[in-house]
Coordinates of C-alpha atoms and ligand atoms in Angstrom, one line a residue:
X1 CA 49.2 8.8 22.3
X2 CA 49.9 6.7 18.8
X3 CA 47.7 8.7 16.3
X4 CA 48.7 5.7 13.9
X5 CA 47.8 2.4 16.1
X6 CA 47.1 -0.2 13.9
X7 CA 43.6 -0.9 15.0
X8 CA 40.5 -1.5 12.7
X9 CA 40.4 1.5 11.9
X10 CA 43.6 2.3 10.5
X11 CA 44.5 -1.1 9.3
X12 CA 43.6 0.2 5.8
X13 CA 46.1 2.9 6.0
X14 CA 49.0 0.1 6.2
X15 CA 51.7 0.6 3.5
X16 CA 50.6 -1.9 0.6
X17 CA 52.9 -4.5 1.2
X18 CA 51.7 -5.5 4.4
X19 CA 49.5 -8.3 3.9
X20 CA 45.8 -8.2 6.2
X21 CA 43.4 -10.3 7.3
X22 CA 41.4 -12.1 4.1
X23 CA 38.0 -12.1 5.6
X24 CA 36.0 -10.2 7.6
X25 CA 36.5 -9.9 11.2
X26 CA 32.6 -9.5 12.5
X27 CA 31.5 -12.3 10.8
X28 CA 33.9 -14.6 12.3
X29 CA 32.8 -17.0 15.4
X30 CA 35.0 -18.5 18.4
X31 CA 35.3 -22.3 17.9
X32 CA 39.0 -22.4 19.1
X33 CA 40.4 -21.6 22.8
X34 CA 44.0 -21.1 23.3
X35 CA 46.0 -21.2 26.5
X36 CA 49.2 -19.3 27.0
X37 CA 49.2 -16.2 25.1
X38 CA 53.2 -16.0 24.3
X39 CA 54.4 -15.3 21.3
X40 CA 55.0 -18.7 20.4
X41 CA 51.3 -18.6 19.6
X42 CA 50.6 -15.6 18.2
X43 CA 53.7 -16.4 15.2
X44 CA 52.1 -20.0 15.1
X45 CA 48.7 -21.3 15.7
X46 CA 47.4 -18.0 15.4
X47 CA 48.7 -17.8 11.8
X48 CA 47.1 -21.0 10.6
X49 CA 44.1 -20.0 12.5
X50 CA 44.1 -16.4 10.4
X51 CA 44.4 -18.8 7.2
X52 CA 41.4 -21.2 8.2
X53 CA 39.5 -17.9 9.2
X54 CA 39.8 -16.8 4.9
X55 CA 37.2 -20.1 4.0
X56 CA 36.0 -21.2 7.2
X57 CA 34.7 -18.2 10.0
X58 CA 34.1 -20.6 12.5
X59 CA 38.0 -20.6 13.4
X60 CA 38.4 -17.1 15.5
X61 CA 40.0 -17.6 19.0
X62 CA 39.7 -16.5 22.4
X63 CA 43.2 -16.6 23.6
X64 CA 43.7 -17.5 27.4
X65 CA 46.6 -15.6 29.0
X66 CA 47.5 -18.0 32.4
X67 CA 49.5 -15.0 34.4
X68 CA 50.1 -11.6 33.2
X69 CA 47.9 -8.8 31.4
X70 CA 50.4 -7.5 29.5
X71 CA 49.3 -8.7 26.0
X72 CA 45.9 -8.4 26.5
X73 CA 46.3 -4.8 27.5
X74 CA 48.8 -4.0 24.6
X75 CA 46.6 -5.3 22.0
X76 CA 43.2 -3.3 23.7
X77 CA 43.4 -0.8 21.5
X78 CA 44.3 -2.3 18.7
X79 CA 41.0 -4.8 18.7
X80 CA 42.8 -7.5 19.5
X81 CA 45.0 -7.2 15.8
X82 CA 49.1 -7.1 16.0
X83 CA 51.8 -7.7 13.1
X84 CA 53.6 -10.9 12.6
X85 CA 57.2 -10.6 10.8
X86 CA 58.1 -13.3 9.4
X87 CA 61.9 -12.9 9.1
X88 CA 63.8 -13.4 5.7
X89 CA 66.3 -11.8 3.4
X90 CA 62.9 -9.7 2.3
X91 CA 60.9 -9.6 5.4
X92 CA 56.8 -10.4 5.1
X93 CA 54.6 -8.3 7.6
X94 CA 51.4 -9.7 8.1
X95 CA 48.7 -8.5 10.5
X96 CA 46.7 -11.4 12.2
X97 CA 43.4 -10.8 13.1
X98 CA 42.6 -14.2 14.5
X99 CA 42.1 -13.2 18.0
X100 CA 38.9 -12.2 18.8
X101 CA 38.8 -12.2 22.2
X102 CA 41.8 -12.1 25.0
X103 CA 41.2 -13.6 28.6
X104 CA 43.3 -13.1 31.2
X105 CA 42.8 -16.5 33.7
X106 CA 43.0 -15.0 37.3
X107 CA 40.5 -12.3 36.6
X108 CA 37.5 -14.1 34.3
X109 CA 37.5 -17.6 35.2
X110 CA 33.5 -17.3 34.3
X111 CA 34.5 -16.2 31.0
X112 CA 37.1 -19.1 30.7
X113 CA 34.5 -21.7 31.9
X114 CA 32.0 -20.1 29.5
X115 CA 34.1 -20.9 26.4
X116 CA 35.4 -24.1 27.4
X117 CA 31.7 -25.0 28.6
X118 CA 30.8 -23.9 24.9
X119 CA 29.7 -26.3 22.3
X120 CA 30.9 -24.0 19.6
X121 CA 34.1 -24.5 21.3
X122 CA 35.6 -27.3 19.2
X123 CA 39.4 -27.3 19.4
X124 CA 41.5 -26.2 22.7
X125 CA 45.4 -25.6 21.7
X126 CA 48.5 -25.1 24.3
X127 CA 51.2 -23.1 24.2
X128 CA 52.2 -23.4 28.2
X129 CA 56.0 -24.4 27.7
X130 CA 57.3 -27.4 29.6
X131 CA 56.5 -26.1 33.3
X132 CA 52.9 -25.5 32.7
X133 CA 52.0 -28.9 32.3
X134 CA 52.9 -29.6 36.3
X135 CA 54.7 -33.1 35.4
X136 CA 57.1 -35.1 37.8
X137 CA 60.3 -36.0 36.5
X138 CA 58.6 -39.3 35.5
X139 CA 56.1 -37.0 33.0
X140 CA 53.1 -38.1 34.9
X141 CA 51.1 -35.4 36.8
X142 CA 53.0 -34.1 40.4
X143 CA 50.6 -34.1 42.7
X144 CA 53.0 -32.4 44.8
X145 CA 52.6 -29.5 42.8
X146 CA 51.8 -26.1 44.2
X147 CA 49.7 -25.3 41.6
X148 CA 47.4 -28.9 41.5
X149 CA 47.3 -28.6 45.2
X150 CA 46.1 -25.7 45.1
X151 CA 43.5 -26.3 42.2
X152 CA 42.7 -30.1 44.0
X153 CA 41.2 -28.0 47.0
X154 CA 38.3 -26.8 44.3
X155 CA 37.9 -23.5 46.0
X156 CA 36.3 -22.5 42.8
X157 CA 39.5 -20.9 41.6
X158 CA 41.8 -22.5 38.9
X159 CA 45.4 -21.9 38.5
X160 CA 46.4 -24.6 36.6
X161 CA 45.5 -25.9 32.8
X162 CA 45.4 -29.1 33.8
X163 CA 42.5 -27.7 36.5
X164 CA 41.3 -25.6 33.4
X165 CA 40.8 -28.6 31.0
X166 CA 39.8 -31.0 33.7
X167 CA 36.8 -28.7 35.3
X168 CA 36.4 -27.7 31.5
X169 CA 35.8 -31.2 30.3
X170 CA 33.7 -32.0 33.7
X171 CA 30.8 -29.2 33.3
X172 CA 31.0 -30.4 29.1
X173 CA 29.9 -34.1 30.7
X174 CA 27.5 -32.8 32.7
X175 CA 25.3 -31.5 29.9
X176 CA 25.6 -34.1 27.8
X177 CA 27.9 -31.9 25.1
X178 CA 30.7 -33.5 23.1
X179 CA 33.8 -32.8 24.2
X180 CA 36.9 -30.4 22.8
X181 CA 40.0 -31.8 21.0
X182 CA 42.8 -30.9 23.1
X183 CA 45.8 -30.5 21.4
X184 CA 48.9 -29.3 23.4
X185 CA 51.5 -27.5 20.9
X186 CA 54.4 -27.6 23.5
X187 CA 57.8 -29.4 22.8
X188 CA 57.3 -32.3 24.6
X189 CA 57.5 -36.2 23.6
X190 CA 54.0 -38.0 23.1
X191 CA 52.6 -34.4 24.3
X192 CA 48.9 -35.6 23.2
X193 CA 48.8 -38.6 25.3
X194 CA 51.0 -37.4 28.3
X195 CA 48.1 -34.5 28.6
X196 CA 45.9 -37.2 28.5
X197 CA 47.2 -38.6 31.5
X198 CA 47.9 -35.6 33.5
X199 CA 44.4 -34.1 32.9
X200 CA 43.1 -37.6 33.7
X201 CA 44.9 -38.1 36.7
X202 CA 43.7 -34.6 38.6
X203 CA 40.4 -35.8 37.3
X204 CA 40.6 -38.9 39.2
X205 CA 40.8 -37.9 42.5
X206 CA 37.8 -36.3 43.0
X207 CA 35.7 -37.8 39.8
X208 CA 37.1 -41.5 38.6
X209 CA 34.0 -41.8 36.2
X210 CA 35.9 -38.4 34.7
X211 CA 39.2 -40.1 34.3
X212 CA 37.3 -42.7 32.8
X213 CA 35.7 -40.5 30.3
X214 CA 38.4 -38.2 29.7
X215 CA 40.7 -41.6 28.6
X216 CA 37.6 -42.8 26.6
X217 CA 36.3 -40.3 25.0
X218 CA 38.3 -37.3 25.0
X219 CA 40.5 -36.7 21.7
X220 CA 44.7 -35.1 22.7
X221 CA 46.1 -35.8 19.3
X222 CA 49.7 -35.9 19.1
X223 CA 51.7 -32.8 17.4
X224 CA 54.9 -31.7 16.4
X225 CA 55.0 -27.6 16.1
X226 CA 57.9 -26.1 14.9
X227 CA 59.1 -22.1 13.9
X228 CA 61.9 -20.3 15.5
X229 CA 60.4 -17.4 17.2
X230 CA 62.8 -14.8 18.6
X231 CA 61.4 -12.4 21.5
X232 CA 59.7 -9.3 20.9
X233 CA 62.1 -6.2 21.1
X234 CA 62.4 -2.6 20.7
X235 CA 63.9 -3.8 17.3
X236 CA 60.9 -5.3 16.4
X237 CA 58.8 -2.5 17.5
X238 CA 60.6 0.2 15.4
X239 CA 61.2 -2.1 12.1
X240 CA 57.1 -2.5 12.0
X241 CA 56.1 0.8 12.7
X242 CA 59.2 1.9 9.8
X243 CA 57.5 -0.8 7.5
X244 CA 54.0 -0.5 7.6
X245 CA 53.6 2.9 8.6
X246 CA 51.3 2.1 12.0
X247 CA 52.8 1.8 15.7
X248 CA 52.2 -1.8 17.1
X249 CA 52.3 -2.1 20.6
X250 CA 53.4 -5.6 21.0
X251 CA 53.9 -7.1 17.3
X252 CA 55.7 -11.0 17.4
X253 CA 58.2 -12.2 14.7
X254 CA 59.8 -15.6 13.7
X255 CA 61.6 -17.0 10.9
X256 CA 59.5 -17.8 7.9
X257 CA 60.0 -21.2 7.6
X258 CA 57.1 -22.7 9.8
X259 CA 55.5 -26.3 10.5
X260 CA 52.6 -27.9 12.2
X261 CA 52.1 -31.9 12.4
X262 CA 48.7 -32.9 13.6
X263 CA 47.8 -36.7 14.0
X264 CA 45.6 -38.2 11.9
X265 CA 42.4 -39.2 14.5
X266 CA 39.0 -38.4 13.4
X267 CA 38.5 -36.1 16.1
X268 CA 41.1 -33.4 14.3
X269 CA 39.6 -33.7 11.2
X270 CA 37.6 -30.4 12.0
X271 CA 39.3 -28.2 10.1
X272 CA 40.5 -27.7 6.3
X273 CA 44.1 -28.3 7.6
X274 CA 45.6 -29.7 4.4
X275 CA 44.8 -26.2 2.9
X276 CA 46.3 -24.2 5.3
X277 CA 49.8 -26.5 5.5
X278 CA 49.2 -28.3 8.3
X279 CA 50.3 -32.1 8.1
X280 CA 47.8 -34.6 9.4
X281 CA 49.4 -38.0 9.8
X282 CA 49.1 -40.9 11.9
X283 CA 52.8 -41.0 13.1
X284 CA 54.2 -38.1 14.6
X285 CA 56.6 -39.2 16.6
X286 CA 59.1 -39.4 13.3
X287 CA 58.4 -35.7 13.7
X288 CA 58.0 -35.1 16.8
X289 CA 61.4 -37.4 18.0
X290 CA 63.0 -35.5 15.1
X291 CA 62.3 -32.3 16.4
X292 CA 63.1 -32.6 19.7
X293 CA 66.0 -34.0 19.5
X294 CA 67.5 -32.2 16.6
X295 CA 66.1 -28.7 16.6
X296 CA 65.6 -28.6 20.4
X297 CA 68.2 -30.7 21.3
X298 CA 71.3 -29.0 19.0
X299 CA 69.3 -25.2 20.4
X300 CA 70.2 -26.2 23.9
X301 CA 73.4 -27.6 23.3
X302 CA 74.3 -24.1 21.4
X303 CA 72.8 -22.1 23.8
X304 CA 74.6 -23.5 26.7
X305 CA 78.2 -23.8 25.1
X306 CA 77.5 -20.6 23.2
X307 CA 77.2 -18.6 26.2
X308 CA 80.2 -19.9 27.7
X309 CA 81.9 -18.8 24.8
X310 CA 81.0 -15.3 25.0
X311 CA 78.3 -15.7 22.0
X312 CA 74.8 -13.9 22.7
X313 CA 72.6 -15.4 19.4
X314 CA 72.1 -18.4 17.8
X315 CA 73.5 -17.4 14.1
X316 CA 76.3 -15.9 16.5
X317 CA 77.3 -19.1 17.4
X318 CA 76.7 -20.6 14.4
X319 CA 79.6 -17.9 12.8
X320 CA 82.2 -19.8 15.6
X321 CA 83.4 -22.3 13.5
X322 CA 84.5 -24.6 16.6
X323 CA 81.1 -24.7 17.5
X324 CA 79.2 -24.6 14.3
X325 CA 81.7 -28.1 14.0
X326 CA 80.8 -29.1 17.5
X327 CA 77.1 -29.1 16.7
X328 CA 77.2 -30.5 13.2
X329 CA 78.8 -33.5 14.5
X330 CA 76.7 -33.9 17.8
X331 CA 73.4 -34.0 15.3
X332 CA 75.1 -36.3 12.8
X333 CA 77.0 -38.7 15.0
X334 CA 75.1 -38.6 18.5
X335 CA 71.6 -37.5 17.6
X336 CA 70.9 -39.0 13.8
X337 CA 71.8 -43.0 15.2
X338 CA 68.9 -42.7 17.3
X339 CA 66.7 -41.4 14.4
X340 CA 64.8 -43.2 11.7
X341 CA 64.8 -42.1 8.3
X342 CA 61.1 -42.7 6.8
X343 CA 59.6 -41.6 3.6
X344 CA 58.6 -38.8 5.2
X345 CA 61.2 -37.9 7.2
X346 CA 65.1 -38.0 5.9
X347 CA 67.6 -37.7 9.0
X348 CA 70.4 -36.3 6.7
X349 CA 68.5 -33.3 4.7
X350 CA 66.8 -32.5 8.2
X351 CA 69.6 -31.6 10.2
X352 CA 71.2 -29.8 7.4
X353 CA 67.9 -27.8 6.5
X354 CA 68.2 -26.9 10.5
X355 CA 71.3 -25.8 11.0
X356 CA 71.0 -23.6 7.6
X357 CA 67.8 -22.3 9.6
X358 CA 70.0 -21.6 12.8
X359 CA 72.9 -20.0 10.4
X360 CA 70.0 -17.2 9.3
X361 CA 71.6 -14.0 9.3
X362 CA 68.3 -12.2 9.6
X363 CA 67.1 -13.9 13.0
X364 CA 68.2 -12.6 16.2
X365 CA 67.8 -15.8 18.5
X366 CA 69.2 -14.8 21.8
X367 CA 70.6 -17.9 23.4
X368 CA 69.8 -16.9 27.1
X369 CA 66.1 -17.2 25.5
X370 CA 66.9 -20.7 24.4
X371 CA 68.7 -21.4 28.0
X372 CA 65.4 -20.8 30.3
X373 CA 63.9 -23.4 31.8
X374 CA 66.9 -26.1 30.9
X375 CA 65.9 -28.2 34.1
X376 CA 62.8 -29.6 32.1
X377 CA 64.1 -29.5 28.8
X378 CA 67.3 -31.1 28.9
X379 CA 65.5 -34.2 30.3
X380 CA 63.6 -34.2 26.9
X381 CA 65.8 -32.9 24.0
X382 CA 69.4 -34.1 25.3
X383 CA 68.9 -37.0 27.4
X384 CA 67.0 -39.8 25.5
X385 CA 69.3 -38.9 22.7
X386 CA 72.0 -40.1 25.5
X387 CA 70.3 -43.4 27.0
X388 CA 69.8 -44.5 23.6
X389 CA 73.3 -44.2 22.5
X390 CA 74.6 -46.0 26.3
X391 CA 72.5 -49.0 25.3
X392 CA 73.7 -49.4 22.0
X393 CA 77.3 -48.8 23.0
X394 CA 77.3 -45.1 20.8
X395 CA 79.5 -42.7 21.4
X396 CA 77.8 -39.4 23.4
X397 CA 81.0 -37.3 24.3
X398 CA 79.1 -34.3 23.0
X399 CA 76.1 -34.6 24.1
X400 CA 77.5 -34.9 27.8
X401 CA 79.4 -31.6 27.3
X402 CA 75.7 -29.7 26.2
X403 CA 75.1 -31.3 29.6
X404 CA 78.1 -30.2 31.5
X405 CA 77.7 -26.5 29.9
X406 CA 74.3 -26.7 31.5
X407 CA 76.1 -27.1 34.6
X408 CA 78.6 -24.3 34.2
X409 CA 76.1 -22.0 32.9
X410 CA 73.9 -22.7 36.0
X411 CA 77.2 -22.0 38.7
X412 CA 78.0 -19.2 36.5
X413 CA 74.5 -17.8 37.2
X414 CA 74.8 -18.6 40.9
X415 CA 78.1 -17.0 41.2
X416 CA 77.2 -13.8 39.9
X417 CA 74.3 -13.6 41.7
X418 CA 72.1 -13.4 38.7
X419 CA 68.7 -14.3 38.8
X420 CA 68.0 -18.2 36.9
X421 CA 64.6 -18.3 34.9
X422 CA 63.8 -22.0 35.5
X423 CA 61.1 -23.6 37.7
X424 CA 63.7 -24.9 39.9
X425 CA 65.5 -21.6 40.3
X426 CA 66.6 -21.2 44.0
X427 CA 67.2 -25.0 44.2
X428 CA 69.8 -25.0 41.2
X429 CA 71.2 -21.2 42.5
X430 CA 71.4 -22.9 46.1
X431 CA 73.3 -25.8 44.1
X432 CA 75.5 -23.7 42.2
X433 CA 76.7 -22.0 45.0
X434 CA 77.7 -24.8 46.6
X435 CA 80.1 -26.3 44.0
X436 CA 83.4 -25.8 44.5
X437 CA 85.1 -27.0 40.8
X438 CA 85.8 -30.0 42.0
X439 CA 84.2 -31.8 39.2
X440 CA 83.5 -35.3 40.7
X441 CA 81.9 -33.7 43.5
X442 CA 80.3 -30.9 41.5
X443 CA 78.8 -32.8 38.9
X444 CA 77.6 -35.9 41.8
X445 CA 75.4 -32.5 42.8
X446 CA 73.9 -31.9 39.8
X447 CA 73.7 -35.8 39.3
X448 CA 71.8 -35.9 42.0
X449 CA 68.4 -34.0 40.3
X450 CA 66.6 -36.9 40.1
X451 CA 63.4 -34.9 39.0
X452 CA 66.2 -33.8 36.3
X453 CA 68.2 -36.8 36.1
X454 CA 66.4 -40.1 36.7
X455 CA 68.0 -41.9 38.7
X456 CA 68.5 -44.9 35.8
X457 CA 70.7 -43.0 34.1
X458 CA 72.5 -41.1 36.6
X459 CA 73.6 -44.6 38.3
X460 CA 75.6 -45.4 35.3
X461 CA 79.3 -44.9 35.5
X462 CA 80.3 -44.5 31.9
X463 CA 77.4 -41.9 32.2
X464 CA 78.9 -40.3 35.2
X465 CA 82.4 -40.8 33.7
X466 CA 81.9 -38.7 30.5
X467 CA 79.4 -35.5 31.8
X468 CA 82.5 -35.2 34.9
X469 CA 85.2 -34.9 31.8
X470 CA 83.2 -33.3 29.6
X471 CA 82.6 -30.5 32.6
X472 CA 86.7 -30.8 33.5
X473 CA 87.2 -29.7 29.8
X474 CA 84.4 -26.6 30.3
X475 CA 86.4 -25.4 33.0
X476 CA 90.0 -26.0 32.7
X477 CA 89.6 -24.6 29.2
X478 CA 87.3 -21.6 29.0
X479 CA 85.2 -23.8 27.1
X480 CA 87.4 -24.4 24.6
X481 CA 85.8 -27.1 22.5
X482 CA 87.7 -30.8 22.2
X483 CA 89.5 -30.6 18.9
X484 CA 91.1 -27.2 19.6
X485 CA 94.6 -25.7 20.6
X486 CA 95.5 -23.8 23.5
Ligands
CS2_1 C1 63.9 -23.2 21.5 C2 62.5 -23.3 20.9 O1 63.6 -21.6 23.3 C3 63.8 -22.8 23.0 O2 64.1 -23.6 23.9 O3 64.6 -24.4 21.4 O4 61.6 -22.4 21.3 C4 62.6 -23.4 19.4 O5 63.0 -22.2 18.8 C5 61.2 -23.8 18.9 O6 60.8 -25.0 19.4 C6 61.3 -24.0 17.3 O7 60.2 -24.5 16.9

């Protein structure tokens, strides 16, 4: 028993400097659904949505959780409110109030269906990561996939978002409503339009006149979404209920510094953006290219040779002055080349303003965070950054070696007999296992992904060439980095 949960109740007993939500709760109205609950969302759209919610109360959400109850039973009794940190040399505590209303998919499908059905339902945001969106290693929808076979057999019940949106958007058709915006908030390249298509596709096999509709009339604008959000810990826990004087049961934190590029299509003109910081534009890919392959693309690279090194967080890493060097020049002589520089975007002060974000001293960033999932994010934050500089005859020495560190951390993993959170898991365990540091032979395995590795690329010798040296270096040296000694 927490005598002092934040809740409604007690939110005015919060210490002063805790800032609260500017309007008032009961007044507010659902007009945004959200799937994936994590904390990615609750640091980030949520926030913006809290902001909106101050002039406009049509802007409360009912926040989808896909698997597990966990959040929604946390925040039960707190009515729905939690804390966000936002970490800095003076950390801000906020507590959001934007959620109204916390669904968890297996168990209230109805109540899904009612909200996406609804035409007070005007925007529908994803925070799914990578995986969720069921994609081949081409980025169109698997069909193949458990989960869309599963949700193609229209039992009734929905696993998927892509079943979610797709029977969503179908029952909105049917009675003649407008439909949603969809806007997917997951780091992925053209995430807007690549939705498009998946949701599209699933739609087509039972309903073409869907598809047709859902390409015709159906708005996924493009976005770029960017804020470093460490984890929840026991840290976290204790610093908020030391700080604002209540107990929160799950509070999220995430570096101050936060971003949230929308593209400019009349459809996301709903909302007051501008005043709330968002960035409407009509292109994102300077951002979204930008961000993927710098802030995304240098994370994975440090997270992978970082814990070879022995480092656990990102700032860690970033205090090894080998790899702080490493990284530097992998953004500015590998990554930038394939950048443009526009008037809204400079190359130069970018990368610098992100690594100064990763050297933040008051972010925990674990890097085994950073290193889930690498199967489907290397393929979009390391590897166009590499067919880009093969065509144009760039060097890409260290971008190969974030690759082969992906390889050794997956053996490593393997070896040890320590569990791999990635969607291809026991595939890239059974892989690991069988390698035998032999590194023509061991990196021809991993080579041989080709939902990982497309094929075009992985047929290319010089390709080849460098990821097998670049993973002879990893081993024979402890992962010493190029320019140093014994
Ligand atoms: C990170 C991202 O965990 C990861 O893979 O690279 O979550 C990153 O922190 C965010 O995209 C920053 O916006």
């Amino acid at each position: 028993m927490n005598p002092m949960q934040l809740s409604e109740a007690t939110l005015a007993q919060a210490r002063a400097a805790v800032a609260r939500p500017g309007y008032v709760r009961e007044t507010c109205r659902v007009g945004w659904l959200h799937f994936g609950l994590g904390a990615f969302h609750r640091a980030h759209q949520a926030y913006y949505a809290d902001r909106l919610l101050e002039q406009d109360p049509r802007w409360a959400i009912s926040a989808v959780a896909l698997h597990s109850s966990g959040v929604r039973d946390a925040l039960a009794s707190q009515d729905d409110l939690y804390c966000l940190v936002e970490l800095a040399e003076t950390a801000q505590l906020r507590v959001i109030g934007a959620l109204r209303e916390i669904l968890v998919a297996p168990r209230e499908q109805p109540a899904v269906f009612a909200r996406l059905e609804g035409p007070e339902t005007r925007l529908v945001t994803l925070t799914v990561t990578e995986k969720g969106y069921c994609l081949d290693g081409d980025g169109r929808l698997d069909l193949e996939h458990p989960d869309i076979v599963h949700d193609l057999r229209a039992d009734g019940e929905v696993r998927s978002v892509i079943g979610f949106l797709a029977e969503g958007l179908r029952r909105r058709r049917a009675r003649g409503a407008a439909p949603f915006v969809v806007v997917s908030c997951d780091n992925l390249p053209d995430n807007g339009p690549t939705l498009r298509a998946a949701v599209a596709a699933f739609a087509a096999e039972h309903d073409p006149a869907l598809a047709r509709w859902i390409e015709q009339e159906v708005s996924f604008p493009r976005t770029m979404v960017d804020s470093i959000t460490p984890a929840t810990d026991a840290n976290l826990i204790a610093r908020v209920r030391a700080e604002s004087g209540l107990y929160d049961a799950w509070p999220v934190q995430r570096e101050r510094f936060t971003q949230w590029v929308i593209e400019d299509v009349p459809a996301a003109r709903i909302a007051d953006w501008d005043a709330v910081g968002v960035t409407l534009t009509r292109d994102v890919s300077v951002y979204d290219r930008a961000k993927l392959r710098v802030v995304n693309g240098a994370h994975s690279a440090l997270a992978y040779v970082g814990l070879l090194r022995g480092h656990a967080t990102v700032a860690e890493a970033m205090r090894d002055p080998q790899l702080a060097h490493y990284v530097e020049c992998l953004l500015c002589e590998e990554v930038a080349p394939s950048l443009r520089t526009s008037g809204a975007l400079d190359i130069a002060v970018y990368i610098e303003a992100t690594l100064e974000r990763f050297r933040n001293p008051s972010i925990r960033h674990q890097l085994a965070q950073i290193a889930w999932d690498g199967s489907k994010k290397l393929p979009v934050r390391l590897l166009p950054s590499i067919v880009e500089a093969l065509s144009a005859g760039r060097p890409f020495a260290r971008l190969a070696l974030a690759l082969a560190a992906w390889m050794r951390f997956v053996i490593g993993r393997a070896r040890a007999g320590g569990e791999l959170t990635d969607p291809h898991a026991l595939r890239l365990l059974a892989l690991g296992r069988a390698c035998t540091d032999v590194p023509e032979q061991d990196v021809a395995r991993f080579l041989g992904l080709e939902d990982v590795i497309p094929r075009t690329l992985s047929a290319v010798p010089q390709f080849e060439t460098a990821v097998t040296e670049a993973y002879r270096m990893l081993g024979a040296s402890g992962a010493r980095l190029g320019t140093e000694r014994e």
